[in-house]
mmCIF file of C-alpha atoms in Angstrom:
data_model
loop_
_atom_site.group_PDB
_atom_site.id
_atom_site.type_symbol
_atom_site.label_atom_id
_atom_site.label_comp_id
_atom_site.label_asym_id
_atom_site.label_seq_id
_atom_site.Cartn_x
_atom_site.Cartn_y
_atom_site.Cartn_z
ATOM 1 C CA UNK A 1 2.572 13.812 -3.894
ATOM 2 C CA UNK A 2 0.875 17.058 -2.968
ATOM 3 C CA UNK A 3 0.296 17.038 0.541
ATOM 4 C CA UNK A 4 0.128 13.130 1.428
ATOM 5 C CA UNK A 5 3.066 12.118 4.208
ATOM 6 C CA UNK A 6 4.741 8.294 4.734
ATOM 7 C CA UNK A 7 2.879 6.343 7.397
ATOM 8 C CA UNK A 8 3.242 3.216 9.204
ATOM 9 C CA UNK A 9 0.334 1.443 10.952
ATOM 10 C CA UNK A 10 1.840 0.615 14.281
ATOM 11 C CA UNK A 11 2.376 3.084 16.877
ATOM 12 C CA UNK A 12 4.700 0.792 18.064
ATOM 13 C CA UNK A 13 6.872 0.633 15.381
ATOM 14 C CA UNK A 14 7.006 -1.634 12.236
ATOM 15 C CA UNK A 15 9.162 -5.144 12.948
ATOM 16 C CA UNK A 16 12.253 -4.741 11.009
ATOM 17 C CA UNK A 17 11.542 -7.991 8.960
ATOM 18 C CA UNK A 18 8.307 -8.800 7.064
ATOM 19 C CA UNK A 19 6.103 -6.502 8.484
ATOM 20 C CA UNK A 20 2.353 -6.413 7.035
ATOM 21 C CA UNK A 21 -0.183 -3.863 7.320
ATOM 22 C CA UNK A 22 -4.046 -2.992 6.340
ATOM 23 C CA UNK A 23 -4.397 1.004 4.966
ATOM 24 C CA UNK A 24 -8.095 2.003 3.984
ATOM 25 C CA UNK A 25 -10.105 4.993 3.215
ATOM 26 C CA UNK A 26 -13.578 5.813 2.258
ATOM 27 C CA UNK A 27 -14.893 8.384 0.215
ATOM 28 C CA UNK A 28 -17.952 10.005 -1.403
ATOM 29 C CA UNK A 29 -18.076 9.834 -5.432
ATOM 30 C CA UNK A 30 -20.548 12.131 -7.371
ATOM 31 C CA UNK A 31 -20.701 9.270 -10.379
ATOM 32 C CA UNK A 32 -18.758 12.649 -12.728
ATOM 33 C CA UNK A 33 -15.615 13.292 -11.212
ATOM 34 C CA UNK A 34 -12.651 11.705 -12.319
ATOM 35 C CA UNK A 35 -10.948 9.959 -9.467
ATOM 36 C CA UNK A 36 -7.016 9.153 -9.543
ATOM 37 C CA UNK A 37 -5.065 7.371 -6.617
ATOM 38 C CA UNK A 38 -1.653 7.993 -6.189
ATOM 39 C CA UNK A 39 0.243 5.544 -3.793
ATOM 40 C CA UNK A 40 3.505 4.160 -2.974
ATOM 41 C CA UNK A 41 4.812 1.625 -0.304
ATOM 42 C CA UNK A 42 8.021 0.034 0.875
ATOM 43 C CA UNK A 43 8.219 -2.841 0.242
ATOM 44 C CA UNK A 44 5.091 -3.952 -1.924
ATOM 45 C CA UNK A 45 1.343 -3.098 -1.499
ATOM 46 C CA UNK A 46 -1.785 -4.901 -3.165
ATOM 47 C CA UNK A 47 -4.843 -2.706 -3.998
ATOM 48 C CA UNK A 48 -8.665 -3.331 -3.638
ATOM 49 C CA UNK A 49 -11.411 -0.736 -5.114
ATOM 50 C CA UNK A 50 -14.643 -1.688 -3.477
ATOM 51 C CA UNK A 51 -13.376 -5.342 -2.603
ATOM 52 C CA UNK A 52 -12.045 -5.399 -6.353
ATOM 53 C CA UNK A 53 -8.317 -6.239 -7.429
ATOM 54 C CA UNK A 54 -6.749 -2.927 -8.592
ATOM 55 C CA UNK A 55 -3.083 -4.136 -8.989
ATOM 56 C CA UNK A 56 -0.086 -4.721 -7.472
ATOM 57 C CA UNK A 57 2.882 -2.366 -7.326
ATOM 58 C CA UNK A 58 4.823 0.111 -6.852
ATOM 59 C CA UNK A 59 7.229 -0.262 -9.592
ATOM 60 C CA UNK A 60 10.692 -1.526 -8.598
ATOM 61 C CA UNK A 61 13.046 1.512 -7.681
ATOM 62 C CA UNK A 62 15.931 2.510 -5.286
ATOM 63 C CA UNK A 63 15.867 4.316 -2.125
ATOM 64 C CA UNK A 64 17.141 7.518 -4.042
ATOM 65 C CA UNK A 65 14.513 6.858 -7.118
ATOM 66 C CA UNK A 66 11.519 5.793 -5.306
ATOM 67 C CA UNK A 67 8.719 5.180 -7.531
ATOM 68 C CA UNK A 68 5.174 6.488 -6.917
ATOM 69 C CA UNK A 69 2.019 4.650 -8.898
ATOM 70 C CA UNK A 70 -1.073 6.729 -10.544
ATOM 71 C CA UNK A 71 -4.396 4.932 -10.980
ATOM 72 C CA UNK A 72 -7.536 5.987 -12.544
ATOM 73 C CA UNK A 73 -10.223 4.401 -9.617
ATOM 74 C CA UNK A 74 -12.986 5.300 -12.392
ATOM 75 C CA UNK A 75 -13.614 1.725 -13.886
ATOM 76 C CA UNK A 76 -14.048 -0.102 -10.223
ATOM 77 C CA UNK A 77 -16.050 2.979 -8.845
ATOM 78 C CA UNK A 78 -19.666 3.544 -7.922
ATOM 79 C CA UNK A 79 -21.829 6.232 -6.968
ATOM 80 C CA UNK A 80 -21.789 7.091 -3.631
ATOM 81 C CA UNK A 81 -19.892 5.364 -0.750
ATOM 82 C CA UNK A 82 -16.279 3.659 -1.793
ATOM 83 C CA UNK A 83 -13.447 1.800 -0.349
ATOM 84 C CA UNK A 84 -10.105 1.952 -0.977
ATOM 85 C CA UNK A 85 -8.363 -1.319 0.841
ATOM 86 C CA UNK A 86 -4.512 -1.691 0.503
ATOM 87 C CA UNK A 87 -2.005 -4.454 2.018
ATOM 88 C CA UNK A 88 1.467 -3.819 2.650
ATOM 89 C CA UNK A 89 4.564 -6.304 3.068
ATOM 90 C CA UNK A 90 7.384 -4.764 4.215
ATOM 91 C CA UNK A 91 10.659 -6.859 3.312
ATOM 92 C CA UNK A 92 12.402 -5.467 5.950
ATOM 93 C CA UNK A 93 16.104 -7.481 4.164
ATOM 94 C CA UNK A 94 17.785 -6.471 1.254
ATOM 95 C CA UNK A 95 16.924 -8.778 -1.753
ATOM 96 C CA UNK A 96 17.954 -8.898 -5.545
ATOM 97 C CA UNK A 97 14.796 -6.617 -6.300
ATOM 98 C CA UNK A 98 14.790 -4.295 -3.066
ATOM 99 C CA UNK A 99 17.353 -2.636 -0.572
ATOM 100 C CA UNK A 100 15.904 -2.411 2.886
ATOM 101 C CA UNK A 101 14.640 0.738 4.205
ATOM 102 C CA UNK A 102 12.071 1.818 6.647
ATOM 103 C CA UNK A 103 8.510 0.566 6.567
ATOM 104 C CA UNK A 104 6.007 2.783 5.100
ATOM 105 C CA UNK A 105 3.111 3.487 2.791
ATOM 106 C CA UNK A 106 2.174 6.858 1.441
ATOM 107 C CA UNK A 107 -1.201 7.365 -0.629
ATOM 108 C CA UNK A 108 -3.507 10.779 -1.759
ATOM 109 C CA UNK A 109 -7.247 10.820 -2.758
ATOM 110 C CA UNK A 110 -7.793 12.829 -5.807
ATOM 111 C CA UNK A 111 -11.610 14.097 -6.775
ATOM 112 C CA UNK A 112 -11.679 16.050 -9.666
ATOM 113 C CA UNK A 113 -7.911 16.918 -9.134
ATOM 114 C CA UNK A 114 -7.957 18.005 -5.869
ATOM 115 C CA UNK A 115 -6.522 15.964 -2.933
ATOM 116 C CA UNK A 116 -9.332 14.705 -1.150
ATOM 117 C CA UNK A 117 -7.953 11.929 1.277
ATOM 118 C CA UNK A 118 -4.073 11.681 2.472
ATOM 119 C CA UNK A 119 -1.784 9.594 4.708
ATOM 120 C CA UNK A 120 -0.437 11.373 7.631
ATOM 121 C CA UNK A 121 -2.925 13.983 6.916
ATOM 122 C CA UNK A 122 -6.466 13.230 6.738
ATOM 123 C CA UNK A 123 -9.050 10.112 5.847
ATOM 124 C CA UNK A 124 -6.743 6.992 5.584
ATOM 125 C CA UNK A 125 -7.483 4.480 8.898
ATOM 126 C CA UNK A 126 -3.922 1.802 9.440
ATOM 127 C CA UNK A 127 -4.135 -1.457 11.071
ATOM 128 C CA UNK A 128 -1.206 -3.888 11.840
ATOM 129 C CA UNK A 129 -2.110 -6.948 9.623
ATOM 130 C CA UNK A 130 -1.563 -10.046 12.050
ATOM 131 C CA UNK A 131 -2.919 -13.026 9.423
ATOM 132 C CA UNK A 132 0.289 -12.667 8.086
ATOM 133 C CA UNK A 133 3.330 -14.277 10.036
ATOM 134 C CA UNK A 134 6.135 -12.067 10.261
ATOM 135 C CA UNK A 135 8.595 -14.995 10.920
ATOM 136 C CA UNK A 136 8.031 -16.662 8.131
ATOM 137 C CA UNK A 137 11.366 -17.935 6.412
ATOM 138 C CA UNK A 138 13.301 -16.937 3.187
ATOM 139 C CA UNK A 139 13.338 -19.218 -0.042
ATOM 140 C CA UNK A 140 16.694 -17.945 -0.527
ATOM 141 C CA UNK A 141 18.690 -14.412 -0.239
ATOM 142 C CA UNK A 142 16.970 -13.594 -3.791
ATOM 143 C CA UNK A 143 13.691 -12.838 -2.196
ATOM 144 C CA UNK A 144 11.698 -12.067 0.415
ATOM 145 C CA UNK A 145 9.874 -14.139 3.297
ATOM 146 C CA UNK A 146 7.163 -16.831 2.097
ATOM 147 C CA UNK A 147 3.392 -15.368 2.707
ATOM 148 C CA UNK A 148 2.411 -16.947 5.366
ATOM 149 C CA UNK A 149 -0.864 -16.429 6.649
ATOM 150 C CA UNK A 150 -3.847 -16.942 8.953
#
């Protein structure tokens, strides 16, 4: 990442268990430029281009080989005014897939190579997600909490 800084959307803090939040931005596309999304989240994050699925992600990693996803926005793009929509879960327990660490999501714009839009810098808006319950129990030690939602 270029210039693009780990957020959370509380200013309260994130609960330390199964924490969910709503990141979004909203840019300006010529219908030319290419336009690449770079993103990351602990735990997991789910994308939407203009109320499109993008994917799912990031990659599995470890706290000291954190994976960061690139995405080509072109297909799901239109001319003019776009959204970018992404949901967060943060496990908030270690698993057999995760280690817990602080919450967080970090994402950058990119228009024609250059950073247009970038957490804990400019353009990205964070809400705390309350549909989802954060209480919600554990199958088993294996994985995370059940998505439970409103």
């Amino acid at each position: 990442m270029q210039s693009a800084r780990w957020v959370w959307a509380s200013s309260k803090g994130a609960p330390d268990y199964n924490a969910w939040a709503w990141f979004r931005c909203r840019f300006t596309w010529d219908g030319k430029s290419p336009v690449a999304l770079r993103l990351s989240a602990d735990t997991r994050y789910r994308l939407w281009v203009n109320e499109c699925w993008g994917g799912d992600g990031p990659v599995r990693g470890w706290p000291d080989a954190w994976y960061c996803d690139s995405r080509d926005l072109g297909p799901a793009l239109r001319e003019g005014e776009n959204t970018v929509l992404i949901l967060v879960q943060h496990h908030g327990r270690n698993t057999s897939h995760t280690i817990a660490q602080e919450p967080g999501f970090i994402g950058e714009l990119l228009l024609d190579g250059k950073v247009a839009v970038a957490t804990g810098v400019q353009g990205w808006e964070a809400a705390d997600a309350p549909e989802f319950r954060p209480d919600s129990p554990r199958i088993s030690v294996q994985l995370p909490a059940m998505e439970i939602y409103d």
